[in-house]
PDB file of C-alpha atoms in Angstrom:
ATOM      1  CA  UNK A  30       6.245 -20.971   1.735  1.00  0.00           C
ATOM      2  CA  UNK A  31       5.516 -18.022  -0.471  1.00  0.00           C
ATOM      3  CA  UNK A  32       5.679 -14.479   1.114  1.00  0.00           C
ATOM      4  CA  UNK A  33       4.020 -11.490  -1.037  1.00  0.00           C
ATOM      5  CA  UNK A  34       4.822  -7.977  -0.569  1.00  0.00           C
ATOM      6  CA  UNK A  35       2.167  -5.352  -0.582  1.00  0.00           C
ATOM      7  CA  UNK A  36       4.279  -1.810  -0.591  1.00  0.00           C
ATOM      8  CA  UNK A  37       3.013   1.733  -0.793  1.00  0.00           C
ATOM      9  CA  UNK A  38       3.127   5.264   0.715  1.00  0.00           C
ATOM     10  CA  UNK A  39      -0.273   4.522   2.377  1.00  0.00           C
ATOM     11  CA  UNK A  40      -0.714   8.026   3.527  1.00  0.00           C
ATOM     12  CA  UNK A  41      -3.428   7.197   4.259  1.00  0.00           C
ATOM     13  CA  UNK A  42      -4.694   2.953   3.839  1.00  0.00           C
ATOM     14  CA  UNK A  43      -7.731   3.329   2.195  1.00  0.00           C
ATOM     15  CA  UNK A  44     -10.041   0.713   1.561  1.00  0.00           C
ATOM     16  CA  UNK A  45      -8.927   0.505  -1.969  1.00  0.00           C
ATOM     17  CA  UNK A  46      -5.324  -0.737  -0.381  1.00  0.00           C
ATOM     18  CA  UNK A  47      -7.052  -3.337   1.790  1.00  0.00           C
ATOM     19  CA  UNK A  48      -9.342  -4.750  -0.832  1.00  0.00           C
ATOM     20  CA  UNK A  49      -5.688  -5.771  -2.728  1.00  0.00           C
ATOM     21  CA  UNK A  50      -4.335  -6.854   0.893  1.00  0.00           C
ATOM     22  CA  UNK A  51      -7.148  -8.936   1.661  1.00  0.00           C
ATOM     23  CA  UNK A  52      -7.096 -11.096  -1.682  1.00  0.00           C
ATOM     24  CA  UNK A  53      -2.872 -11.070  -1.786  1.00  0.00           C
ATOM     25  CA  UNK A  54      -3.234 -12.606   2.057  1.00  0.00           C
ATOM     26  CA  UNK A  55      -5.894 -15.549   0.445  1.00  0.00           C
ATOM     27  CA  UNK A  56      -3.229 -16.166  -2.507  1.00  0.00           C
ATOM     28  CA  UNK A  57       0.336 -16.674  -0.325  1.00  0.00           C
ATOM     29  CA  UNK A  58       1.570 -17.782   2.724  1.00  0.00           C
ATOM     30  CA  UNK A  59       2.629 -14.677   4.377  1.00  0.00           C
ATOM     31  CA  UNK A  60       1.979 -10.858   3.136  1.00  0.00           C
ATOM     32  CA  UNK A  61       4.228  -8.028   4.207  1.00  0.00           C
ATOM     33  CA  UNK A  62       2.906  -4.671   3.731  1.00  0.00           C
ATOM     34  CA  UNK A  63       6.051  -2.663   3.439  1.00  0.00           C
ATOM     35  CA  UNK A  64       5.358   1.303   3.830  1.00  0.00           C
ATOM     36  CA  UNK A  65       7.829   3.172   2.180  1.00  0.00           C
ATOM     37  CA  UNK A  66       9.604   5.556   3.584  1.00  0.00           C
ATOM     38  CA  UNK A  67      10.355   8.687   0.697  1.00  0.00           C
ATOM     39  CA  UNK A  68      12.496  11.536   2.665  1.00  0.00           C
ATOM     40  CA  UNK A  69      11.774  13.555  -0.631  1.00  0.00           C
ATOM     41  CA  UNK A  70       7.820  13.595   0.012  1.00  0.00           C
ATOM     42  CA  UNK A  71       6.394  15.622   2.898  1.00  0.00           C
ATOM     43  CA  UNK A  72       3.611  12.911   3.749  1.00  0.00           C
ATOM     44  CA  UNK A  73       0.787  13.585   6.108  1.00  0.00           C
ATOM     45  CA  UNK A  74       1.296  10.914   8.302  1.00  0.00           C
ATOM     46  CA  UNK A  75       5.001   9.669   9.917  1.00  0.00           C
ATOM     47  CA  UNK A  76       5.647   6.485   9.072  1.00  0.00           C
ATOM     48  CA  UNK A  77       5.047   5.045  12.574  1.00  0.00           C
ATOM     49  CA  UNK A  78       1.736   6.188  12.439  1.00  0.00           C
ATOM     50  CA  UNK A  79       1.234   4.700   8.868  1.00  0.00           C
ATOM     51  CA  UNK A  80       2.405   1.363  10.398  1.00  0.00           C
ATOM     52  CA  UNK A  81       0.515   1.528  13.544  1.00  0.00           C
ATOM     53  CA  UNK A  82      -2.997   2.459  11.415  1.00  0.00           C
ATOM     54  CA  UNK A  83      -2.442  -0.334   8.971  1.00  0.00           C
ATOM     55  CA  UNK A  84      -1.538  -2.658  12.040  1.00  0.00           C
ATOM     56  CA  UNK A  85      -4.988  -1.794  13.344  1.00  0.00           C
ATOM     57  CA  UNK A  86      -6.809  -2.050  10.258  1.00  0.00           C
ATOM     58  CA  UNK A  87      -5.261  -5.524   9.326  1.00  0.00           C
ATOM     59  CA  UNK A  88      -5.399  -6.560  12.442  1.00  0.00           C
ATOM     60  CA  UNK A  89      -7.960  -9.697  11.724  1.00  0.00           C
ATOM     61  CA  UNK A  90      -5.774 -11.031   9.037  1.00  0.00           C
ATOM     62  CA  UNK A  91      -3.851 -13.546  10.261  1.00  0.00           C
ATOM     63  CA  UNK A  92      -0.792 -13.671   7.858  1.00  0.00           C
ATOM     64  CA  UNK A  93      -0.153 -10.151   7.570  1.00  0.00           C
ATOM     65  CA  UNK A  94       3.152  -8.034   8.763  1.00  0.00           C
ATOM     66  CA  UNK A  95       3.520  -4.428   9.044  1.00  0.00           C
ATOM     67  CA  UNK A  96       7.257  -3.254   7.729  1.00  0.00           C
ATOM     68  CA  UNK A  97       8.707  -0.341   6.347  1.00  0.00           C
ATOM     69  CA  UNK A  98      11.717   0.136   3.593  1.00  0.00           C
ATOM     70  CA  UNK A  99      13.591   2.866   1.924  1.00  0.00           C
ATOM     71  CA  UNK A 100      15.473   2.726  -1.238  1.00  0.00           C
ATOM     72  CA  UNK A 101      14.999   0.164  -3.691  1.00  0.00           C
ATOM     73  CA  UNK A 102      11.588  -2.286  -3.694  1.00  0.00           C
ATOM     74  CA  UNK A 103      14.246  -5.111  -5.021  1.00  0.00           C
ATOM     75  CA  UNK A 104      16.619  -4.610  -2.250  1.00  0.00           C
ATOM     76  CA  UNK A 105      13.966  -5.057   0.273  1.00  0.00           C
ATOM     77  CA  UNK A 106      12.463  -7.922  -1.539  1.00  0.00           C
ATOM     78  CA  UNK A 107      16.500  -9.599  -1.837  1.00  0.00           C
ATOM     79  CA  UNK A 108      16.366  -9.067   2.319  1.00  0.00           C
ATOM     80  CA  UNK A 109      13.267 -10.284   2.933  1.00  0.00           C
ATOM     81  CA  UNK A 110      12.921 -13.439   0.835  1.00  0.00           C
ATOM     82  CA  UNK A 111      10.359 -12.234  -0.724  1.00  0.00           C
ATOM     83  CA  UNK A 112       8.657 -14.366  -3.882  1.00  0.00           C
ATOM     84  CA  UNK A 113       6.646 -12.054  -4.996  1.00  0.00           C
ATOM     85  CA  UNK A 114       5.432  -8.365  -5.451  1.00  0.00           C
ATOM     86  CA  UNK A 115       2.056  -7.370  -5.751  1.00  0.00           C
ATOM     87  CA  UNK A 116       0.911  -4.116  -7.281  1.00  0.00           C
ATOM     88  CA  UNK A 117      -2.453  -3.034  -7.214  1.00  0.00           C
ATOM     89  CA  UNK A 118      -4.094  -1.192 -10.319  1.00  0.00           C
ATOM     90  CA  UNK A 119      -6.935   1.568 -10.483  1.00  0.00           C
ATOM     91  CA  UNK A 120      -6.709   2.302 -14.015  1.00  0.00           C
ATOM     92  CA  UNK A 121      -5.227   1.794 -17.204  1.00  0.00           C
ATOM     93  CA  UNK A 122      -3.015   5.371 -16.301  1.00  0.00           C
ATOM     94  CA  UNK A 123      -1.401   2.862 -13.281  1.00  0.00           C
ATOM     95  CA  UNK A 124       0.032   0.321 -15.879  1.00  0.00           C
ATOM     96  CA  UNK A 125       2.414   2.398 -17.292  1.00  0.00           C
ATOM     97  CA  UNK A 126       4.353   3.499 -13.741  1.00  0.00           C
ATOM     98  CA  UNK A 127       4.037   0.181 -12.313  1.00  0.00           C
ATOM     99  CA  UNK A 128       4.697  -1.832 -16.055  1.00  0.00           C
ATOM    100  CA  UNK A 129       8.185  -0.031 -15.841  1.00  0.00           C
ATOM    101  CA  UNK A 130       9.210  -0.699 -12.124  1.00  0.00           C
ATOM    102  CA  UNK A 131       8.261  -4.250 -12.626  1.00  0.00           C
ATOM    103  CA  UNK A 132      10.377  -4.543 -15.451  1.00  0.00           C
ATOM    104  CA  UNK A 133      12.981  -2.262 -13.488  1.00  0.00           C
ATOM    105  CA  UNK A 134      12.923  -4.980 -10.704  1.00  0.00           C
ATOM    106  CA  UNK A 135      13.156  -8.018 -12.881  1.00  0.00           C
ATOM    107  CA  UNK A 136      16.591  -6.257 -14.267  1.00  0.00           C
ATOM    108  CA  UNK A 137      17.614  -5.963 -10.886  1.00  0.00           C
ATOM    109  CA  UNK A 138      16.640  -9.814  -9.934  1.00  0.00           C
ATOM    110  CA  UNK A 139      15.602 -12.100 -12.390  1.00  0.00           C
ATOM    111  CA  UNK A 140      14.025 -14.165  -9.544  1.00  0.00           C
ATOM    112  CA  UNK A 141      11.226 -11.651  -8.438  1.00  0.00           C
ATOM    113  CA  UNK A 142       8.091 -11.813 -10.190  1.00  0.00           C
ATOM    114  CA  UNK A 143       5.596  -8.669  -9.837  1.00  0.00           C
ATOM    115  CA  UNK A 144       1.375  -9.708 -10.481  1.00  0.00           C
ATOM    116  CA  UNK A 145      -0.815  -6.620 -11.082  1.00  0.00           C
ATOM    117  CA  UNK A 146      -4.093  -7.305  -9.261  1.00  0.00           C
ATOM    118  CA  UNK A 147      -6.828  -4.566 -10.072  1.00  0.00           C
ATOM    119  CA  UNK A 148      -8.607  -3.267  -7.586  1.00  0.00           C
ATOM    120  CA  UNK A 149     -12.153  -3.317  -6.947  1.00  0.00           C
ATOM    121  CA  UNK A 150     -14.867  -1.397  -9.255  1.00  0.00           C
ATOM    122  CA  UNK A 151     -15.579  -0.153  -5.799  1.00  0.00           C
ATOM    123  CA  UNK A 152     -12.556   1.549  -5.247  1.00  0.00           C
ATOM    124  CA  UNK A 153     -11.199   2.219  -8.940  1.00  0.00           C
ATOM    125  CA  UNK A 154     -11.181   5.912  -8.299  1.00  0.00           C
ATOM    126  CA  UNK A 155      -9.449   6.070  -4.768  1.00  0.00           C
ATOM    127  CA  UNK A 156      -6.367   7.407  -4.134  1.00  0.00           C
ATOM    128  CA  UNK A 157      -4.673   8.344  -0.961  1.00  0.00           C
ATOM    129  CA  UNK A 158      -4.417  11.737  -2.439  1.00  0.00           C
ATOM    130  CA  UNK A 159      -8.281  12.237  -3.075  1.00  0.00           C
ATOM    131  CA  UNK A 160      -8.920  11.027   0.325  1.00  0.00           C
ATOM    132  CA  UNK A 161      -6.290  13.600   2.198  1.00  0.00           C
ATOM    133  CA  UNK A 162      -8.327  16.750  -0.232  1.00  0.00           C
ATOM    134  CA  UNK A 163     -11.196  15.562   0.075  1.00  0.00           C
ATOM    135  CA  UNK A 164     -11.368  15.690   4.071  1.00  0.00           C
ATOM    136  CA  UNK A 165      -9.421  18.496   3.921  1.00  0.00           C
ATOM    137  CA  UNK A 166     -12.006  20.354   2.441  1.00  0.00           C
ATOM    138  CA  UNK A 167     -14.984  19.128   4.676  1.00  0.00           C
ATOM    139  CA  UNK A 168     -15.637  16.431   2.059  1.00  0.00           C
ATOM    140  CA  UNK A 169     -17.781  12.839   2.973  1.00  0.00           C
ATOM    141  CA  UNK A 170     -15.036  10.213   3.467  1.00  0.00           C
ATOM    142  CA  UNK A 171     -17.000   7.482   4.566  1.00  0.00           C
ATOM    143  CA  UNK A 172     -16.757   4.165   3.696  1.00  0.00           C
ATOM    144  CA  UNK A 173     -13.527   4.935   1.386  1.00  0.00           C
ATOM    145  CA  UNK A 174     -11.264   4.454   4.308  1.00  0.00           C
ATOM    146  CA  UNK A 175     -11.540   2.137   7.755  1.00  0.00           C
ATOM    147  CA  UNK A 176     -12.947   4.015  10.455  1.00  0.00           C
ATOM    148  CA  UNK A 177      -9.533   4.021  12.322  1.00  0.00           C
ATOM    149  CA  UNK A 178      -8.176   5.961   9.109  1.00  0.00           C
ATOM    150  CA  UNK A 179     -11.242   8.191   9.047  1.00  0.00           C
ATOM    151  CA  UNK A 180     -10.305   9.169  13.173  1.00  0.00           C
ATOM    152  CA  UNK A 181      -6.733   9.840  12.264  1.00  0.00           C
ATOM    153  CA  UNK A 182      -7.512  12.052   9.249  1.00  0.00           C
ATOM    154  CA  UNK A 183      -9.978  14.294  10.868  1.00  0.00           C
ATOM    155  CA  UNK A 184      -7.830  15.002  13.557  1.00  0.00           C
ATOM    156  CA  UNK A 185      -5.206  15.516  11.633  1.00  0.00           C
ATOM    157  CA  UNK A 186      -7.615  18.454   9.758  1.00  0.00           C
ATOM    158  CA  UNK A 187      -9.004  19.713  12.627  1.00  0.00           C
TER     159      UNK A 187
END
């Protein structure tokens, strides 16, 4: 059985995020999507409620868990059992990062393999960053997040 790990911040999922969730969850047996907890960021949403809106918005996929981590990816992925990490990639500007930690994590366990999956054309400019500004500032948000994420955000603003 081959179990895929999906992490992030994901504050906030945007549909970006699920596009890469949705094809990981038709490639493996099992997906986790592991939010990461970062006591050094100040994020918008607690990690509870990052869990709970990603529960609801993955809800109809049937291999999916919700999880969180702290620390290192590769320790998580050593406790879980996990076969594989999957990274999703906007741009070329991604690669770099994410070319690094992969490598990083291979150091770490020479059994872990990392696949970069770009995202959709769709969603090549999203970024749970542009999505928090841009409904800060009164800006159109649909159809870049789930409407659960949209709900949560404007209250969050209000």
């Amino acid at each position: 059985m081959k179990t895929a790990v999906c992490p992030g911040s994901f504050d906030p999922v945007t549909n970006g995020h699920l596009d890469i969730i949705k094809r990981t969850s038709k490639m493996v047996d099992k997906v986790i999507v592991a939010v990461l907890y970062n006591p050094s960021k100040n994020p918008l949403f607690s990690v509870e409620e990052r869990i709970e809106l990603l529960r609801e918005v993955t809800k109809d996929i049937q291999n999916i868990e919700i999880d969180c981590f702290s620390g290192l990816l590769v320790d998580y992925v050593n406790q879980k059992n996990i076969d594989v990490i999957v990274k999703g990639l906007r741009a070329v500007s991604d690669f770099e990062y994410e070319f690094q930690m992969a490598l990083m994590n291979k150091k770490l366990n020479s059994e872990v393999e990392t696949i970069f999956m770009m995202t959709s054309s769709e969603y090549s400019y999203l970024s749970s960053s542009i999505i928090k500004e841009t409904c800060k500032f009164k800006g159109c948000i649909d159809g870049l997040v789930p409407d659960p994420v949209k709900k949560a955000l404007l209250k969050k603003y209000k």
